[in-house]
mmCIF file of C-alpha atoms in Angstrom:
data_model
loop_
_atom_site.group_PDB
_atom_site.id
_atom_site.type_symbol
_atom_site.label_atom_id
_atom_site.label_comp_id
_atom_site.label_asym_id
_atom_site.label_seq_id
_atom_site.Cartn_x
_atom_site.Cartn_y
_atom_site.Cartn_z
ATOM 1 C CA MET E 7 -2.662 -42.419 -75.383
ATOM 2 C CA THR E 8 -5.496 -42.574 -72.872
ATOM 3 C CA VAL E 9 -5.114 -44.251 -69.487
ATOM 4 C CA ILE E 10 -8.001 -45.427 -67.357
ATOM 5 C CA LEU E 11 -6.877 -45.159 -63.739
ATOM 6 C CA LEU E 12 -8.817 -47.858 -61.912
ATOM 7 C CA ARG E 13 -8.945 -48.032 -58.158
ATOM 8 C CA HIS E 14 -9.282 -51.565 -56.785
ATOM 9 C CA GLY E 15 -12.686 -52.725 -55.572
ATOM 10 C CA LEU E 16 -13.849 -52.626 -51.988
ATOM 11 C CA SER E 17 -11.393 -54.530 -49.812
ATOM 12 C CA THR E 18 -11.593 -56.237 -46.440
ATOM 13 C CA SER E 19 -9.417 -53.473 -45.055
ATOM 14 C CA ASN E 20 -11.779 -50.815 -46.391
ATOM 15 C CA THR E 21 -14.693 -52.350 -44.527
ATOM 16 C CA ALA E 22 -12.608 -52.866 -41.379
ATOM 17 C CA ARG E 23 -11.532 -49.195 -41.529
ATOM 18 C CA THR E 24 -7.862 -50.008 -41.231
ATOM 19 C CA LEU E 25 -4.938 -48.693 -43.267
ATOM 20 C CA ALA E 26 -3.957 -51.709 -45.345
ATOM 21 C CA GLY E 27 -0.898 -50.192 -46.964
ATOM 22 C CA ARG E 28 1.274 -52.976 -48.309
ATOM 23 C CA SER E 29 -0.071 -55.670 -45.984
ATOM 24 C CA GLN E 30 -0.111 -58.988 -47.801
ATOM 25 C CA GLY E 31 -3.293 -60.962 -48.358
ATOM 26 C CA VAL E 32 -5.774 -58.076 -48.221
ATOM 27 C CA ASP E 33 -8.475 -59.345 -50.563
ATOM 28 C CA LEU E 34 -11.654 -57.955 -52.046
ATOM 29 C CA THR E 35 -14.947 -58.346 -50.230
ATOM 30 C CA ASP E 36 -17.856 -60.061 -51.976
ATOM 31 C CA HIS E 37 -19.039 -56.614 -53.027
ATOM 32 C CA GLY E 38 -15.535 -55.792 -54.258
ATOM 33 C CA ARG E 39 -15.556 -58.876 -56.462
ATOM 34 C CA GLU E 40 -18.925 -57.785 -57.855
ATOM 35 C CA GLN E 41 -17.406 -54.389 -58.576
ATOM 36 C CA ALA E 42 -14.522 -56.051 -60.433
ATOM 37 C CA ARG E 43 -16.957 -57.946 -62.648
ATOM 38 C CA ALA E 44 -18.925 -54.755 -63.224
ATOM 39 C CA VAL E 45 -15.764 -52.914 -64.295
ATOM 40 C CA ALA E 46 -15.031 -55.641 -66.845
ATOM 41 C CA ALA E 47 -18.597 -55.310 -68.146
ATOM 42 C CA ARG E 48 -18.260 -51.519 -68.363
ATOM 43 C CA LEU E 49 -15.077 -51.825 -70.388
ATOM 44 C CA ALA E 50 -16.408 -54.586 -72.646
ATOM 45 C CA GLY E 51 -16.184 -53.552 -76.257
ATOM 46 C CA LEU E 52 -13.539 -50.908 -75.688
ATOM 47 C CA PRO E 53 -10.151 -51.532 -77.339
ATOM 48 C CA VAL E 54 -8.056 -51.833 -74.185
ATOM 49 C CA THR E 55 -4.468 -52.423 -75.305
ATOM 50 C CA ARG E 56 -2.724 -53.084 -71.992
ATOM 51 C CA ILE E 57 -3.507 -53.677 -68.316
ATOM 52 C CA VAL E 58 -0.934 -52.574 -65.754
ATOM 53 C CA SER E 59 -1.438 -53.329 -62.073
ATOM 54 C CA SER E 60 -0.062 -52.787 -58.613
ATOM 55 C CA PRO E 61 1.418 -56.046 -57.321
ATOM 56 C CA LEU E 62 -0.971 -56.151 -54.351
ATOM 57 C CA LEU E 63 -3.676 -58.800 -54.249
ATOM 58 C CA ARG E 64 -6.667 -56.455 -54.160
ATOM 59 C CA CYS E 65 -5.602 -54.845 -57.429
ATOM 60 C CA LEU E 66 -4.804 -58.126 -59.166
ATOM 61 C CA ARG E 67 -8.223 -59.461 -58.130
ATOM 62 C CA THR E 68 -9.871 -56.335 -59.498
ATOM 63 C CA VAL E 69 -8.363 -56.645 -62.982
ATOM 64 C CA SER E 70 -8.729 -60.428 -63.146
ATOM 65 C CA PRO E 71 -12.186 -60.459 -64.828
ATOM 66 C CA LEU E 72 -11.128 -57.811 -67.341
ATOM 67 C CA ALA E 73 -7.886 -59.631 -68.140
ATOM 68 C CA ALA E 74 -9.820 -62.869 -68.635
ATOM 69 C CA ASP E 75 -12.246 -61.153 -71.014
ATOM 70 C CA LEU E 76 -9.377 -59.659 -73.012
ATOM 71 C CA GLY E 77 -7.318 -62.850 -72.968
ATOM 72 C CA THR E 78 -4.263 -61.072 -71.611
ATOM 73 C CA GLU E 79 -2.096 -61.010 -68.505
ATOM 74 C CA PRO E 80 -1.696 -57.829 -66.471
ATOM 75 C CA VAL E 81 1.723 -56.197 -66.420
ATOM 76 C CA VAL E 82 2.733 -55.830 -62.763
ATOM 77 C CA ASP E 83 4.560 -52.603 -61.924
ATOM 78 C CA ASP E 84 5.855 -52.135 -58.386
ATOM 79 C CA ARG E 85 5.797 -48.367 -58.871
ATOM 80 C CA LEU E 86 2.004 -48.526 -58.739
ATOM 81 C CA ALA E 87 2.015 -50.248 -55.346
ATOM 82 C CA GLU E 88 0.210 -48.684 -52.413
ATOM 83 C CA VAL E 89 1.934 -46.059 -50.306
ATOM 84 C CA ASP E 90 4.431 -47.563 -47.881
ATOM 85 C CA TYR E 91 2.814 -46.284 -44.700
ATOM 86 C CA GLY E 92 5.537 -47.790 -42.542
ATOM 87 C CA ASP E 93 4.550 -47.898 -38.873
ATOM 88 C CA TRP E 94 1.005 -46.824 -39.743
ATOM 89 C CA THR E 95 0.360 -50.002 -41.740
ATOM 90 C CA GLY E 96 -2.550 -52.054 -40.433
ATOM 91 C CA ARG E 97 -3.638 -49.524 -37.812
ATOM 92 C CA PRO E 98 -7.277 -48.444 -37.409
ATOM 93 C CA LEU E 99 -8.132 -45.120 -39.022
ATOM 94 C CA ALA E 100 -9.877 -44.070 -35.810
ATOM 95 C CA GLU E 101 -6.457 -44.110 -34.110
ATOM 96 C CA LEU E 102 -4.535 -42.488 -36.931
ATOM 97 C CA VAL E 103 -6.720 -39.378 -37.059
ATOM 98 C CA ASN E 104 -5.321 -38.475 -33.642
ATOM 99 C CA GLU E 105 -1.715 -38.583 -34.826
ATOM 100 C CA PRO E 106 -0.112 -35.155 -35.416
ATOM 101 C CA LEU E 107 1.052 -36.354 -38.844
ATOM 102 C CA TRP E 108 -2.558 -36.872 -39.930
ATOM 103 C CA LYS E 109 -3.112 -33.119 -40.269
ATOM 104 C CA VAL E 110 0.105 -32.806 -42.233
ATOM 105 C CA VAL E 111 -1.101 -35.492 -44.648
ATOM 106 C CA GLN E 112 -4.366 -33.621 -45.139
ATOM 107 C CA ARG E 113 -2.961 -30.093 -45.477
ATOM 108 C CA HIS E 114 0.708 -30.360 -46.506
ATOM 109 C CA ALA E 115 0.949 -33.706 -48.275
ATOM 110 C CA SER E 116 4.166 -32.787 -50.059
ATOM 111 C CA GLY E 117 5.919 -32.639 -46.688
ATOM 112 C CA ALA E 118 4.397 -35.805 -45.232
ATOM 113 C CA VAL E 119 6.734 -38.740 -44.646
ATOM 114 C CA PHE E 120 5.319 -41.795 -42.882
ATOM 115 C CA PRO E 121 7.412 -43.128 -39.979
ATOM 116 C CA GLY E 122 9.342 -46.107 -41.255
ATOM 117 C CA GLY E 123 7.784 -45.623 -44.696
ATOM 118 C CA GLU E 124 7.905 -43.230 -47.623
ATOM 119 C CA GLY E 125 6.848 -39.678 -48.325
ATOM 120 C CA LEU E 126 3.850 -38.749 -50.449
ATOM 121 C CA ALA E 127 6.100 -36.714 -52.747
ATOM 122 C CA GLN E 128 8.051 -39.932 -53.432
ATOM 123 C CA VAL E 129 4.786 -41.727 -54.166
ATOM 124 C CA GLN E 130 3.755 -39.124 -56.714
ATOM 125 C CA ALA E 131 7.170 -39.171 -58.404
ATOM 126 C CA ARG E 132 7.274 -42.955 -58.833
ATOM 127 C CA ALA E 133 3.620 -43.306 -59.877
ATOM 128 C CA VAL E 134 3.669 -40.477 -62.413
ATOM 129 C CA ALA E 135 6.920 -41.827 -63.848
ATOM 130 C CA ALA E 136 5.344 -45.272 -64.242
ATOM 131 C CA ILE E 137 2.183 -43.980 -65.910
ATOM 132 C CA ARG E 138 4.058 -41.739 -68.316
ATOM 133 C CA GLU E 139 6.572 -44.469 -69.143
ATOM 134 C CA HIS E 140 3.890 -47.017 -70.041
ATOM 135 C CA ASP E 141 2.035 -44.367 -72.004
ATOM 136 C CA ARG E 142 5.138 -43.462 -74.035
ATOM 137 C CA ALA E 143 5.891 -47.127 -74.709
ATOM 138 C CA LEU E 144 2.397 -47.668 -76.103
ATOM 139 C CA ALA E 145 2.676 -44.529 -78.214
ATOM 140 C CA GLU E 146 5.868 -45.901 -79.746
ATOM 141 C CA LEU E 147 4.192 -49.222 -80.525
ATOM 142 C CA HIS E 148 0.934 -47.955 -81.981
ATOM 143 C CA ASP E 149 -0.297 -45.281 -84.341
ATOM 144 C CA GLY E 150 -3.191 -43.173 -83.101
ATOM 145 C CA ASP E 151 -4.773 -43.182 -79.675
ATOM 146 C CA ARG E 152 -5.010 -46.334 -77.562
ATOM 147 C CA LEU E 153 -6.780 -47.119 -74.301
ATOM 148 C CA TRP E 154 -5.002 -48.822 -71.456
ATOM 149 C CA VAL E 155 -5.812 -49.535 -67.819
ATOM 150 C CA ALA E 156 -3.694 -48.927 -64.722
ATOM 151 C CA CYS E 157 -5.129 -50.482 -61.560
ATOM 152 C CA THR E 158 -3.764 -49.040 -58.354
ATOM 153 C CA HIS E 159 -4.725 -47.412 -55.045
ATOM 154 C CA GLY E 160 -6.636 -44.350 -53.918
ATOM 155 C CA ASP E 161 -3.766 -42.123 -52.796
ATOM 156 C CA VAL E 162 -1.663 -43.161 -55.776
ATOM 157 C CA ILE E 163 -4.415 -42.242 -58.230
ATOM 158 C CA LYS E 164 -5.030 -38.920 -56.483
ATOM 159 C CA ALA E 165 -1.339 -38.104 -56.758
ATOM 160 C CA VAL E 166 -1.333 -38.923 -60.497
ATOM 161 C CA LEU E 167 -4.464 -36.840 -61.052
ATOM 162 C CA ALA E 168 -2.981 -33.896 -59.178
ATOM 163 C CA ASP E 169 -0.011 -34.003 -61.551
ATOM 164 C CA ALA E 170 -2.270 -34.260 -64.608
ATOM 165 C CA LEU E 171 -4.419 -31.367 -63.406
ATOM 166 C CA GLY E 172 -1.366 -29.243 -62.748
ATOM 167 C CA ILE E 173 -2.197 -28.721 -59.075
ATOM 168 C CA HIS E 174 0.203 -28.906 -56.161
ATOM 169 C CA LEU E 175 0.393 -32.200 -54.302
ATOM 170 C CA ASP E 176 -0.788 -30.336 -51.195
ATOM 171 C CA GLY E 177 -4.228 -30.184 -52.834
ATOM 172 C CA PHE E 178 -4.512 -33.864 -53.694
ATOM 173 C CA GLN E 179 -6.813 -34.641 -50.762
ATOM 174 C CA ARG E 180 -9.489 -32.555 -52.490
ATOM 175 C CA ILE E 181 -9.738 -35.278 -55.115
ATOM 176 C CA VAL E 182 -12.134 -38.148 -54.381
ATOM 177 C CA VAL E 183 -11.354 -41.630 -55.708
ATOM 178 C CA GLU E 184 -13.779 -44.330 -54.579
ATOM 179 C CA PRO E 185 -13.294 -48.113 -54.804
ATOM 180 C CA ALA E 186 -13.730 -49.437 -58.359
ATOM 181 C CA SER E 187 -13.972 -45.902 -59.764
ATOM 182 C CA LEU E 188 -12.440 -44.908 -63.076
ATOM 183 C CA SER E 189 -10.472 -41.725 -63.733
ATOM 184 C CA VAL E 190 -9.345 -41.023 -67.277
ATOM 185 C CA VAL E 191 -6.338 -39.055 -68.497
ATOM 186 C CA ARG E 192 -5.222 -38.564 -72.071
ATOM 187 C CA TYR E 193 -1.539 -37.774 -72.420
ATOM 188 C CA THR E 194 -0.559 -35.715 -75.466
ATOM 189 C CA PRO E 195 2.792 -34.321 -76.622
ATOM 190 C CA THR E 196 1.913 -30.958 -75.055
ATOM 191 C CA ALA E 197 -0.098 -31.727 -71.899
ATOM 192 C CA PRO E 198 -2.307 -34.271 -70.146
ATOM 193 C CA TYR E 199 -6.081 -33.824 -70.310
ATOM 194 C CA VAL E 200 -8.320 -35.202 -67.558
ATOM 195 C CA ALA E 201 -11.523 -36.519 -69.109
ATOM 196 C CA ARG E 202 -13.141 -38.143 -66.055
ATOM 197 C CA MET E 203 -12.573 -38.463 -62.331
ATOM 198 C CA ASN E 204 -14.100 -40.887 -59.811
ATOM 199 C CA ASP E 205 -16.514 -42.222 -62.434
ATOM 200 C CA THR E 206 -18.725 -45.022 -61.150
ATOM 201 C CA GLY E 207 -21.383 -44.745 -63.880
ATOM 202 C CA ALA E 208 -22.143 -47.113 -66.707
ATOM 203 C CA ASP E 209 -21.630 -45.821 -70.250
ATOM 204 C CA LEU E 210 -17.982 -45.537 -71.288
ATOM 205 C CA SER E 211 -18.527 -45.568 -75.044
ATOM 206 C CA ALA E 212 -17.229 -41.998 -75.323
ATOM 207 C CA LEU E 213 -13.783 -43.278 -74.361
ATOM 208 C CA ALA E 214 -13.400 -45.225 -77.602
ATOM 209 C CA PRO E 215 -10.564 -43.636 -79.607
ATOM 210 C CA PRO E 216 -11.987 -41.446 -82.390
ATOM 211 C CA GLU E 217 -11.619 -42.384 -86.016
ATOM 212 C CA PRO E 218 -8.818 -40.395 -87.653
ATOM 213 C CA ALA E 219 -10.165 -37.180 -89.140
ATOM 214 C CA GLY E 220 -9.875 -36.567 -92.857
ATOM 215 C CA ASP E 221 -7.071 -34.081 -92.296
ATOM 216 C CA GLY E 222 -5.024 -36.645 -90.405
ATOM 217 C CA SER E 223 -5.670 -35.200 -86.954
ATOM 218 C CA ALA E 224 -6.640 -37.444 -84.069
ATOM 219 C CA GLY E 225 -9.903 -35.626 -83.340
ATOM 220 C CA PRO E 226 -11.037 -34.154 -80.024
ATOM 221 C CA VAL E 227 -9.954 -35.307 -76.601
ATOM 222 C CA PRO E 228 -12.385 -37.999 -75.387
ATOM 223 C CA GLY E 229 -14.894 -36.492 -72.999
ATOM 224 C CA GLY E 230 -14.121 -32.838 -73.695
ATOM 225 C CA GLU E 231 -12.913 -30.136 -76.028
ATOM 226 C CA ILE E 232 -9.239 -29.370 -76.575
ATOM 227 C CA GLY E 233 -8.302 -26.878 -73.883
ATOM 228 C CA ALA E 234 -11.166 -27.901 -71.624
ATOM 229 C CA GLY E 235 -9.767 -29.346 -69.591
ATOM 230 C CA ARG E 236 -9.546 -41.729 -48.205
ATOM 231 C CA LYS E 237 -7.022 -42.617 -46.793
ATOM 232 C CA ASP E 238 -8.107 -46.310 -46.926
ATOM 233 C CA GLY E 239 -5.989 -47.771 -49.734
#
């Protein structure tokens, strides 16, 4: 199965340069809503089987145009919610960079635990478990490869990508995930394969599942050969 990890569009918190976290009511900006429509247009024509979303408003708004086009309702999974930043929630980033914990988050993410919140290692564990669980469920329901979308948050996606790439969580800040970007991972019985990261381009036709080969194999991994392998919410 192939998952398209979609970060929500530009939010009001992004433009205000505050750490939204799990604050309620953080919506998309006008540009963010345009990005959501553009994502739906980019995915038009692709056989998306399921949409899974963080419960937070900015993610639900982002997948709304796509869900409407597909005539389906997103599956809400709390495990894809934003990091619980605890006492950091809602604070300006300009203040947070002066906190001693900020450097820990950047350089030793696996040891970072937000005061009154959760640790980044916990975030990775819950998010990876959610993605792999949905992927396995779809594999049990369908023969051959299927595309599905998981809409979540920047740090969550970076943590999932770090797992898929086989790199330590301490390196996840080296991964860039912009608003409304798409990152693509195909999970196989042996290993995950990362086909795209932080993709904000146009043509996604290469993501269409390949036709079964004459020998019964599923064909190459979308976007590559077999074996090829901000902190603002």
